[in-house]
Amino acid sequence: MKFKKTMKTYCRKCKSHKEHKVSIAKSGGRNKTHPLSRGSRRRMRLRGLDRGSGNKGRISRGAVSSWKRTGAKLSKKADLKLTCNTCQSSQIKNMGRTKKMELV
Ligand SMILES: [Zn+2]
């Protein structure tokens, strides 16, 4: 899917339609989005379970392809980051699934 580099859309801070700069949003990764989820290293450390050296069989679980359906989906969810040209505040806009993202 092709996206334009600028887009006119509603800005929540300016409370009106303004010109926005469009860029492709990057996800923060699992440790950033779910820092205290069950089984995470940080949660284990806070609970005093991540002690000593090595993982003692708690973290390792084989190759990813052995327990996850890798390659099942051909497309990715497209998230755009819109930055307001007037007040510099940004918002994330979901554009649905697409195979390829391109800014023109
Ligand atoms: Zn604004």
JSON list of N, CA, C and O in Angstrom, two decimals, residues 15-64:
[
{"chain": "A", "resi": 15, "resn": "LYS", "atom": "N", "xyz": [-7.50, 20.48, 18.17]},
{"chain": "A", "resi": 15, "resn": "LYS", "atom": "CA", "xyz": [-8.95, 20.32, 18.05]},
{"chain": "A", "resi": 15, "resn": "LYS", "atom": "C", "xyz": [-9.47, 20.79, 16.69]},
{"chain": "A", "resi": 15, "resn": "LYS", "atom": "O", "xyz": [-10.54, 21.41, 16.60]},
{"chain": "A", "resi": 16, "resn": "SER", "atom": "N", "xyz": [-8.70, 20.58, 15.63]},
{"chain": "A", "resi": 16, "resn": "SER", "atom": "CA", "xyz": [-9.15, 20.91, 14.28]},
{"chain": "A", "resi": 16, "resn": "SER", "atom": "C", "xyz": [-8.31, 20.11, 13.29]},
{"chain": "A", "resi": 16, "resn": "SER", "atom": "O", "xyz": [-7.34, 19.47, 13.66]},
{"chain": "A", "resi": 17, "resn": "HIS", "atom": "N", "xyz": [-8.71, 20.14, 12.01]},
{"chain": "A", "resi": 17, "resn": "HIS", "atom": "CA", "xyz": [-7.95, 19.45, 10.98]},
{"chain": "A", "resi": 17, "resn": "HIS", "atom": "C", "xyz": [-6.68, 20.21, 10.63]},
{"chain": "A", "resi": 17, "resn": "HIS", "atom": "O", "xyz": [-6.74, 21.42, 10.36]},
{"chain": "A", "resi": 18, "resn": "LYS", "atom": "N", "xyz": [-5.53, 19.53, 10.71]},
{"chain": "A", "resi": 18, "resn": "LYS", "atom": "CA", "xyz": [-4.24, 20.16, 10.42]},
{"chain": "A", "resi": 18, "resn": "LYS", "atom": "C", "xyz": [-3.43, 19.23, 9.52]},
{"chain": "A", "resi": 18, "resn": "LYS", "atom": "O", "xyz": [-3.68, 18.03, 9.43]},
{"chain": "A", "resi": 19, "resn": "GLU", "atom": "N", "xyz": [-2.42, 19.80, 8.89]},
{"chain": "A", "resi": 19, "resn": "GLU", "atom": "CA", "xyz": [-1.50, 19.01, 8.07]},
{"chain": "A", "resi": 19, "resn": "GLU", "atom": "C", "xyz": [-0.60, 18.19, 9.00]},
{"chain": "A", "resi": 19, "resn": "GLU", "atom": "O", "xyz": [-0.05, 18.70, 9.97]},
{"chain": "A", "resi": 20, "resn": "HIS", "atom": "N", "xyz": [-0.44, 16.88, 8.68]},
{"chain": "A", "resi": 20, "resn": "HIS", "atom": "CA", "xyz": [0.38, 15.99, 9.50]},
{"chain": "A", "resi": 20, "resn": "HIS", "atom": "C", "xyz": [1.49, 15.38, 8.65]},
{"chain": "A", "resi": 20, "resn": "HIS", "atom": "O", "xyz": [1.28, 15.07, 7.48]},
{"chain": "A", "resi": 21, "resn": "LYS", "atom": "N", "xyz": [2.65, 15.15, 9.28]},
{"chain": "A", "resi": 21, "resn": "LYS", "atom": "CA", "xyz": [3.75, 14.45, 8.63]},
{"chain": "A", "resi": 21, "resn": "LYS", "atom": "C", "xyz": [3.55, 12.95, 8.88]},
{"chain": "A", "resi": 21, "resn": "LYS", "atom": "O", "xyz": [3.28, 12.54, 10.01]},
{"chain": "A", "resi": 22, "resn": "VAL", "atom": "N", "xyz": [3.68, 12.12, 7.84]},
{"chain": "A", "resi": 22, "resn": "VAL", "atom": "CA", "xyz": [3.43, 10.68, 7.97]},
{"chain": "A", "resi": 22, "resn": "VAL", "atom": "C", "xyz": [4.74, 9.92, 7.98]},
{"chain": "A", "resi": 22, "resn": "VAL", "atom": "O", "xyz": [5.62, 10.15, 7.15]},
{"chain": "A", "resi": 23, "resn": "SER", "atom": "N", "xyz": [4.91, 9.02, 8.97]},
{"chain": "A", "resi": 23, "resn": "SER", "atom": "CA", "xyz": [6.05, 8.11, 8.97]},
{"chain": "A", "resi": 23, "resn": "SER", "atom": "C", "xyz": [5.57, 6.74, 9.43]},
{"chain": "A", "resi": 23, "resn": "SER", "atom": "O", "xyz": [4.50, 6.62, 10.03]},
{"chain": "A", "resi": 24, "resn": "ILE", "atom": "N", "xyz": [6.34, 5.71, 9.15]},
{"chain": "A", "resi": 24, "resn": "ILE", "atom": "CA", "xyz": [5.95, 4.35, 9.52]},
{"chain": "A", "resi": 24, "resn": "ILE", "atom": "C", "xyz": [6.32, 4.12, 10.98]},
{"chain": "A", "resi": 24, "resn": "ILE", "atom": "O", "xyz": [7.47, 4.30, 11.37]},
{"chain": "A", "resi": 25, "resn": "ALA", "atom": "N", "xyz": [5.32, 3.76, 11.80]},
{"chain": "A", "resi": 25, "resn": "ALA", "atom": "CA", "xyz": [5.54, 3.57, 13.23]},
{"chain": "A", "resi": 25, "resn": "ALA", "atom": "C", "xyz": [6.22, 2.24, 13.49]},
{"chain": "A", "resi": 25, "resn": "ALA", "atom": "O", "xyz": [5.85, 1.23, 12.89]},
{"chain": "A", "resi": 26, "resn": "LYS", "atom": "N", "xyz": [7.21, 2.24, 14.37]},
{"chain": "A", "resi": 26, "resn": "LYS", "atom": "CA", "xyz": [7.89, 1.00, 14.72]},
{"chain": "A", "resi": 26, "resn": "LYS", "atom": "C", "xyz": [7.36, 0.52, 16.06]},
{"chain": "A", "resi": 26, "resn": "LYS", "atom": "O", "xyz": [7.18, 1.33, 16.98]},
{"chain": "A", "resi": 27, "resn": "SER", "atom": "N", "xyz": [7.10, -0.78, 16.17]},
{"chain": "A", "resi": 27, "resn": "SER", "atom": "CA", "xyz": [6.63, -1.30, 17.44]},
{"chain": "A", "resi": 27, "resn": "SER", "atom": "C", "xyz": [7.79, -1.37, 18.42]},
{"chain": "A", "resi": 27, "resn": "SER", "atom": "O", "xyz": [8.94, -1.56, 18.04]},
{"chain": "A", "resi": 28, "resn": "GLY", "atom": "N", "xyz": [7.46, -1.21, 19.71]},
{"chain": "A", "resi": 28, "resn": "GLY", "atom": "CA", "xyz": [8.50, -1.15, 20.73]},
{"chain": "A", "resi": 28, "resn": "GLY", "atom": "C", "xyz": [9.12, -2.48, 21.07]},
{"chain": "A", "resi": 28, "resn": "GLY", "atom": "O", "xyz": [10.11, -2.55, 21.77]},
{"chain": "A", "resi": 29, "resn": "GLY", "atom": "N", "xyz": [8.54, -3.59, 20.58]},
{"chain": "A", "resi": 29, "resn": "GLY", "atom": "CA", "xyz": [9.05, -4.91, 20.94]},
{"chain": "A", "resi": 29, "resn": "GLY", "atom": "C", "xyz": [8.37, -5.41, 22.20]},
{"chain": "A", "resi": 29, "resn": "GLY", "atom": "O", "xyz": [7.75, -4.65, 22.94]},
{"chain": "A", "resi": 30, "resn": "ARG", "atom": "N", "xyz": [8.46, -6.72, 22.45]},
{"chain": "A", "resi": 30, "resn": "ARG", "atom": "CA", "xyz": [7.70, -7.33, 23.52]},
{"chain": "A", "resi": 30, "resn": "ARG", "atom": "C", "xyz": [8.10, -6.83, 24.90]},
{"chain": "A", "resi": 30, "resn": "ARG", "atom": "O", "xyz": [7.26, -6.58, 25.75]},
{"chain": "A", "resi": 31, "resn": "ASN", "atom": "N", "xyz": [9.39, -6.67, 25.16]},
{"chain": "A", "resi": 31, "resn": "ASN", "atom": "CA", "xyz": [9.82, -6.25, 26.49]},
{"chain": "A", "resi": 31, "resn": "ASN", "atom": "C", "xyz": [9.39, -4.83, 26.81]},
{"chain": "A", "resi": 31, "resn": "ASN", "atom": "O", "xyz": [9.20, -4.49, 27.97]},
{"chain": "A", "resi": 32, "resn": "LYS", "atom": "N", "xyz": [9.22, -4.00, 25.78]},
{"chain": "A", "resi": 32, "resn": "LYS", "atom": "CA", "xyz": [8.83, -2.62, 26.02]},
{"chain": "A", "resi": 32, "resn": "LYS", "atom": "C", "xyz": [7.31, -2.51, 26.19]},
{"chain": "A", "resi": 32, "resn": "LYS", "atom": "O", "xyz": [6.83, -1.74, 27.01]},
{"chain": "A", "resi": 33, "resn": "THR", "atom": "N", "xyz": [6.56, -3.28, 25.37]},
{"chain": "A", "resi": 33, "resn": "THR", "atom": "CA", "xyz": [5.11, -3.16, 25.44]},
{"chain": "A", "resi": 33, "resn": "THR", "atom": "C", "xyz": [4.52, -3.92, 26.62]},
{"chain": "A", "resi": 33, "resn": "THR", "atom": "O", "xyz": [3.50, -3.53, 27.17]},
{"chain": "A", "resi": 34, "resn": "HIS", "atom": "N", "xyz": [5.13, -5.06, 27.00]},
{"chain": "A", "resi": 34, "resn": "HIS", "atom": "CA", "xyz": [4.62, -5.83, 28.14]},
{"chain": "A", "resi": 34, "resn": "HIS", "atom": "C", "xyz": [5.75, -6.09, 29.12]},
{"chain": "A", "resi": 34, "resn": "HIS", "atom": "O", "xyz": [6.20, -7.23, 29.26]},
{"chain": "A", "resi": 35, "resn": "PRO", "atom": "N", "xyz": [6.24, -5.05, 29.83]},
{"chain": "A", "resi": 35, "resn": "PRO", "atom": "CA", "xyz": [7.42, -5.24, 30.66]},
{"chain": "A", "resi": 35, "resn": "PRO", "atom": "C", "xyz": [7.19, -6.16, 31.86]},
{"chain": "A", "resi": 35, "resn": "PRO", "atom": "O", "xyz": [8.13, -6.76, 32.36]},
{"chain": "A", "resi": 36, "resn": "LEU", "atom": "N", "xyz": [5.94, -6.27, 32.32]},
{"chain": "A", "resi": 36, "resn": "LEU", "atom": "CA", "xyz": [5.71, -7.07, 33.52]},
{"chain": "A", "resi": 36, "resn": "LEU", "atom": "C", "xyz": [4.80, -8.27, 33.24]},
{"chain": "A", "resi": 36, "resn": "LEU", "atom": "O", "xyz": [4.14, -8.78, 34.13]},
{"chain": "A", "resi": 37, "resn": "SER", "atom": "N", "xyz": [4.77, -8.74, 31.98]},
{"chain": "A", "resi": 37, "resn": "SER", "atom": "CA", "xyz": [3.93, -9.89, 31.66]},
{"chain": "A", "resi": 37, "resn": "SER", "atom": "C", "xyz": [4.49, -11.16, 32.30]},
{"chain": "A", "resi": 37, "resn": "SER", "atom": "O", "xyz": [5.67, -11.22, 32.66]},
{"chain": "A", "resi": 38, "resn": "ARG", "atom": "N", "xyz": [3.66, -12.16, 32.45]},
{"chain": "A", "resi": 38, "resn": "ARG", "atom": "CA", "xyz": [4.07, -13.41, 33.08]},
{"chain": "A", "resi": 38, "resn": "ARG", "atom": "C", "xyz": [5.25, -14.03, 32.35]},
{"chain": "A", "resi": 38, "resn": "ARG", "atom": "O", "xyz": [5.25, -14.12, 31.13]},
{"chain": "A", "resi": 39, "resn": "GLY", "atom": "N", "xyz": [6.25, -14.44, 33.09]},
{"chain": "A", "resi": 39, "resn": "GLY", "atom": "CA", "xyz": [7.40, -15.08, 32.48]},
{"chain": "A", "resi": 39, "resn": "GLY", "atom": "C", "xyz": [8.44, -14.13, 31.95]},
{"chain": "A", "resi": 39, "resn": "GLY", "atom": "O", "xyz": [9.45, -14.57, 31.40]},
{"chain": "A", "resi": 40, "resn": "SER", "atom": "N", "xyz": [8.23, -12.81, 32.07]},
{"chain": "A", "resi": 40, "resn": "SER", "atom": "CA", "xyz": [9.24, -11.87, 31.58]},
{"chain": "A", "resi": 40, "resn": "SER", "atom": "C", "xyz": [10.40, -11.80, 32.57]},
{"chain": "A", "resi": 40, "resn": "SER", "atom": "O", "xyz": [10.22, -12.01, 33.78]},
{"chain": "A", "resi": 41, "resn": "ARG", "atom": "N", "xyz": [11.60, -11.51, 32.06]},
{"chain": "A", "resi": 41, "resn": "ARG", "atom": "CA", "xyz": [12.78, -11.47, 32.91]},
{"chain": "A", "resi": 41, "resn": "ARG", "atom": "C", "xyz": [12.63, -10.40, 34.00]},
{"chain": "A", "resi": 41, "resn": "ARG", "atom": "O", "xyz": [13.04, -10.60, 35.13]},
{"chain": "A", "resi": 42, "resn": "ARG", "atom": "N", "xyz": [12.02, -9.25, 33.65]},
{"chain": "A", "resi": 42, "resn": "ARG", "atom": "CA", "xyz": [11.91, -8.17, 34.63]},
{"chain": "A", "resi": 42, "resn": "ARG", "atom": "C", "xyz": [10.96, -8.56, 35.77]},
{"chain": "A", "resi": 42, "resn": "ARG", "atom": "O", "xyz": [11.23, -8.31, 36.94]},
{"chain": "A", "resi": 43, "resn": "ARG", "atom": "N", "xyz": [9.84, -9.21, 35.42]},
{"chain": "A", "resi": 43, "resn": "ARG", "atom": "CA", "xyz": [8.90, -9.64, 36.46]},
{"chain": "A", "resi": 43, "resn": "ARG", "atom": "C", "xyz": [9.55, -10.67, 37.37]},
{"chain": "A", "resi": 43, "resn": "ARG", "atom": "O", "xyz": [9.41, -10.63, 38.59]},
{"chain": "A", "resi": 44, "resn": "MET", "atom": "N", "xyz": [10.30, -11.61, 36.75]},
{"chain": "A", "resi": 44, "resn": "MET", "atom": "CA", "xyz": [10.98, -12.62, 37.54]},
{"chain": "A", "resi": 44, "resn": "MET", "atom": "C", "xyz": [12.00, -11.98, 38.47]},
{"chain": "A", "resi": 44, "resn": "MET", "atom": "O", "xyz": [12.14, -12.38, 39.63]},
{"chain": "A", "resi": 45, "resn": "ARG", "atom": "N", "xyz": [12.72, -10.96, 37.96]},
{"chain": "A", "resi": 45, "resn": "ARG", "atom": "CA", "xyz": [13.73, -10.30, 38.79]},
{"chain": "A", "resi": 45, "resn": "ARG", "atom": "C", "xyz": [13.07, -9.59, 39.96]},
{"chain": "A", "resi": 45, "resn": "ARG", "atom": "O", "xyz": [13.54, -9.64, 41.09]},
{"chain": "A", "resi": 46, "resn": "LEU", "atom": "N", "xyz": [11.92, -8.92, 39.71]},
{"chain": "A", "resi": 46, "resn": "LEU", "atom": "CA", "xyz": [11.22, -8.21, 40.78]},
{"chain": "A", "resi": 46, "resn": "LEU", "atom": "C", "xyz": [10.71, -9.18, 41.84]},
{"chain": "A", "resi": 46, "resn": "LEU", "atom": "O", "xyz": [10.65, -8.85, 43.02]},
{"chain": "A", "resi": 47, "resn": "ARG", "atom": "N", "xyz": [10.35, -10.39, 41.42]},
{"chain": "A", "resi": 47, "resn": "ARG", "atom": "CA", "xyz": [9.84, -11.37, 42.37]},
{"chain": "A", "resi": 47, "resn": "ARG", "atom": "C", "xyz": [10.94, -12.23, 42.96]},
{"chain": "A", "resi": 47, "resn": "ARG", "atom": "O", "xyz": [10.66, -13.19, 43.70]},
{"chain": "A", "resi": 48, "resn": "GLY", "atom": "N", "xyz": [12.19, -11.92, 42.62]},
{"chain": "A", "resi": 48, "resn": "GLY", "atom": "CA", "xyz": [13.32, -12.64, 43.20]},
{"chain": "A", "resi": 48, "resn": "GLY", "atom": "C", "xyz": [13.52, -14.01, 42.63]},
{"chain": "A", "resi": 48, "resn": "GLY", "atom": "O", "xyz": [14.10, -14.88, 43.26]},
{"chain": "A", "resi": 49, "resn": "LEU", "atom": "N", "xyz": [13.04, -14.26, 41.39]},
{"chain": "A", "resi": 49, "resn": "LEU", "atom": "CA", "xyz": [13.15, -15.60, 40.82]},
{"chain": "A", "resi": 49, "resn": "LEU", "atom": "C", "xyz": [14.29, -15.70, 39.81]},
{"chain": "A", "resi": 49, "resn": "LEU", "atom": "O", "xyz": [14.70, -16.80, 39.45]},
{"chain": "A", "resi": 50, "resn": "ASP", "atom": "N", "xyz": [14.78, -14.56, 39.32]},
{"chain": "A", "resi": 50, "resn": "ASP", "atom": "CA", "xyz": [15.83, -14.57, 38.30]},
{"chain": "A", "resi": 50, "resn": "ASP", "atom": "C", "xyz": [17.19, -14.46, 38.99]},
{"chain": "A", "resi": 50, "resn": "ASP", "atom": "O", "xyz": [17.81, -13.42, 38.99]},
{"chain": "A", "resi": 51, "resn": "ARG", "atom": "N", "xyz": [17.62, -15.52, 39.64]},
{"chain": "A", "resi": 51, "resn": "ARG", "atom": "CA", "xyz": [18.85, -15.49, 40.42]},
{"chain": "A", "resi": 51, "resn": "ARG", "atom": "C", "xyz": [19.86, -16.46, 39.85]},
{"chain": "A", "resi": 51, "resn": "ARG", "atom": "O", "xyz": [19.51, -17.39, 39.15]},
{"chain": "A", "resi": 52, "resn": "GLY", "atom": "N", "xyz": [21.13, -16.19, 40.17]},
{"chain": "A", "resi": 52, "resn": "GLY", "atom": "CA", "xyz": [22.20, -17.08, 39.75]},
{"chain": "A", "resi": 52, "resn": "GLY", "atom": "C", "xyz": [22.53, -16.93, 38.28]},
{"chain": "A", "resi": 52, "resn": "GLY", "atom": "O", "xyz": [21.97, -16.08, 37.60]},
{"chain": "A", "resi": 53, "resn": "SER", "atom": "N", "xyz": [23.42, -17.78, 37.78]},
{"chain": "A", "resi": 53, "resn": "SER", "atom": "CA", "xyz": [23.82, -17.69, 36.38]},
{"chain": "A", "resi": 53, "resn": "SER", "atom": "C", "xyz": [23.07, -18.73, 35.55]},
{"chain": "A", "resi": 53, "resn": "SER", "atom": "O", "xyz": [22.65, -19.76, 36.08]},
{"chain": "A", "resi": 54, "resn": "GLY", "atom": "N", "xyz": [22.87, -18.44, 34.27]},
{"chain": "A", "resi": 54, "resn": "GLY", "atom": "CA", "xyz": [22.15, -19.34, 33.39]},
{"chain": "A", "resi": 54, "resn": "GLY", "atom": "C", "xyz": [20.66, -19.25, 33.61]},
{"chain": "A", "resi": 54, "resn": "GLY", "atom": "O", "xyz": [20.19, -18.57, 34.51]},
{"chain": "A", "resi": 55, "resn": "ASN", "atom": "N", "xyz": [19.88, -19.94, 32.78]},
{"chain": "A", "resi": 55, "resn": "ASN", "atom": "CA", "xyz": [18.43, -19.82, 32.94]},
{"chain": "A", "resi": 55, "resn": "ASN", "atom": "C", "xyz": [17.82, -21.03, 33.65]},
{"chain": "A", "resi": 55, "resn": "ASN", "atom": "O", "xyz": [16.63, -21.05, 33.91]},
{"chain": "A", "resi": 56, "resn": "LYS", "atom": "N", "xyz": [18.59, -22.04, 33.95]},
{"chain": "A", "resi": 56, "resn": "LYS", "atom": "CA", "xyz": [18.14, -23.22, 34.70]},
{"chain": "A", "resi": 56, "resn": "LYS", "atom": "C", "xyz": [16.85, -23.83, 34.10]},
{"chain": "A", "resi": 56, "resn": "LYS", "atom": "O", "xyz": [15.96, -24.27, 34.81]},
{"chain": "A", "resi": 57, "resn": "GLY", "atom": "N", "xyz": [16.77, -23.80, 32.77]},
{"chain": "A", "resi": 57, "resn": "GLY", "atom": "CA", "xyz": [15.64, -24.42, 32.09]},
{"chain": "A", "resi": 57, "resn": "GLY", "atom": "C", "xyz": [14.34, -23.66, 32.15]},
{"chain": "A", "resi": 57, "resn": "GLY", "atom": "O", "xyz": [13.29, -24.19, 31.82]},
{"chain": "A", "resi": 58, "resn": "ARG", "atom": "N", "xyz": [14.38, -22.38, 32.62]},
{"chain": "A", "resi": 58, "resn": "ARG", "atom": "CA", "xyz": [13.13, -21.65, 32.76]},
{"chain": "A", "resi": 58, "resn": "ARG", "atom": "C", "xyz": [12.79, -20.82, 31.53]},
{"chain": "A", "resi": 58, "resn": "ARG", "atom": "O", "xyz": [11.63, -20.59, 31.26]},
{"chain": "A", "resi": 59, "resn": "ILE", "atom": "N", "xyz": [13.82, -20.36, 30.81]},
{"chain": "A", "resi": 59, "resn": "ILE", "atom": "CA", "xyz": [13.57, -19.44, 29.71]},
{"chain": "A", "resi": 59, "resn": "ILE", "atom": "C", "xyz": [13.58, -20.18, 28.36]},
{"chain": "A", "resi": 59, "resn": "ILE", "atom": "O", "xyz": [12.75, -19.92, 27.50]},
{"chain": "A", "resi": 60, "resn": "SER", "atom": "N", "xyz": [14.51, -21.09, 28.19]},
{"chain": "A", "resi": 60, "resn": "SER", "atom": "CA", "xyz": [14.71, -21.69, 26.87]},
{"chain": "A", "resi": 60, "resn": "SER", "atom": "C", "xyz": [13.56, -22.62, 26.51]},
{"chain": "A", "resi": 60, "resn": "SER", "atom": "O", "xyz": [13.02, -23.34, 27.35]},
{"chain": "A", "resi": 61, "resn": "ARG", "atom": "N", "xyz": [13.14, -22.59, 25.27]},
{"chain": "A", "resi": 61, "resn": "ARG", "atom": "CA", "xyz": [12.07, -23.48, 24.82]},
{"chain": "A", "resi": 61, "resn": "ARG", "atom": "C", "xyz": [12.23, -23.84, 23.35]},
{"chain": "A", "resi": 61, "resn": "ARG", "atom": "O", "xyz": [11.28, -23.83, 22.59]},
{"chain": "A", "resi": 62, "resn": "GLY", "atom": "N", "xyz": [13.43, -24.09, 22.91]},
{"chain": "A", "resi": 62, "resn": "GLY", "atom": "CA", "xyz": [13.65, -24.56, 21.56]},
{"chain": "A", "resi": 62, "resn": "GLY", "atom": "C", "xyz": [13.55, -23.49, 20.51]},
{"chain": "A", "resi": 62, "resn": "GLY", "atom": "O", "xyz": [13.34, -22.32, 20.82]},
{"chain": "A", "resi": 63, "resn": "ALA", "atom": "N", "xyz": [13.65, -23.89, 19.25]},
{"chain": "A", "resi": 63, "resn": "ALA", "atom": "CA", "xyz": [13.56, -22.94, 18.15]},
{"chain": "A", "resi": 63, "resn": "ALA", "atom": "C", "xyz": [12.15, -22.37, 18.06]},
{"chain": "A", "resi": 63, "resn": "ALA", "atom": "O", "xyz": [11.18, -23.05, 18.40]},
{"chain": "A", "resi": 64, "resn": "VAL", "atom": "N", "xyz": [12.04, -21.12, 17.61]},
{"chain": "A", "resi": 64, "resn": "VAL", "atom": "CA", "xyz": [10.73, -20.44, 17.54]},
{"chain": "A", "resi": 64, "resn": "VAL", "atom": "C", "xyz": [9.77, -21.24, 16.66]},
{"chain": "A", "resi": 64, "resn": "VAL", "atom": "O", "xyz": [8.58, -21.37, 16.96]}
]
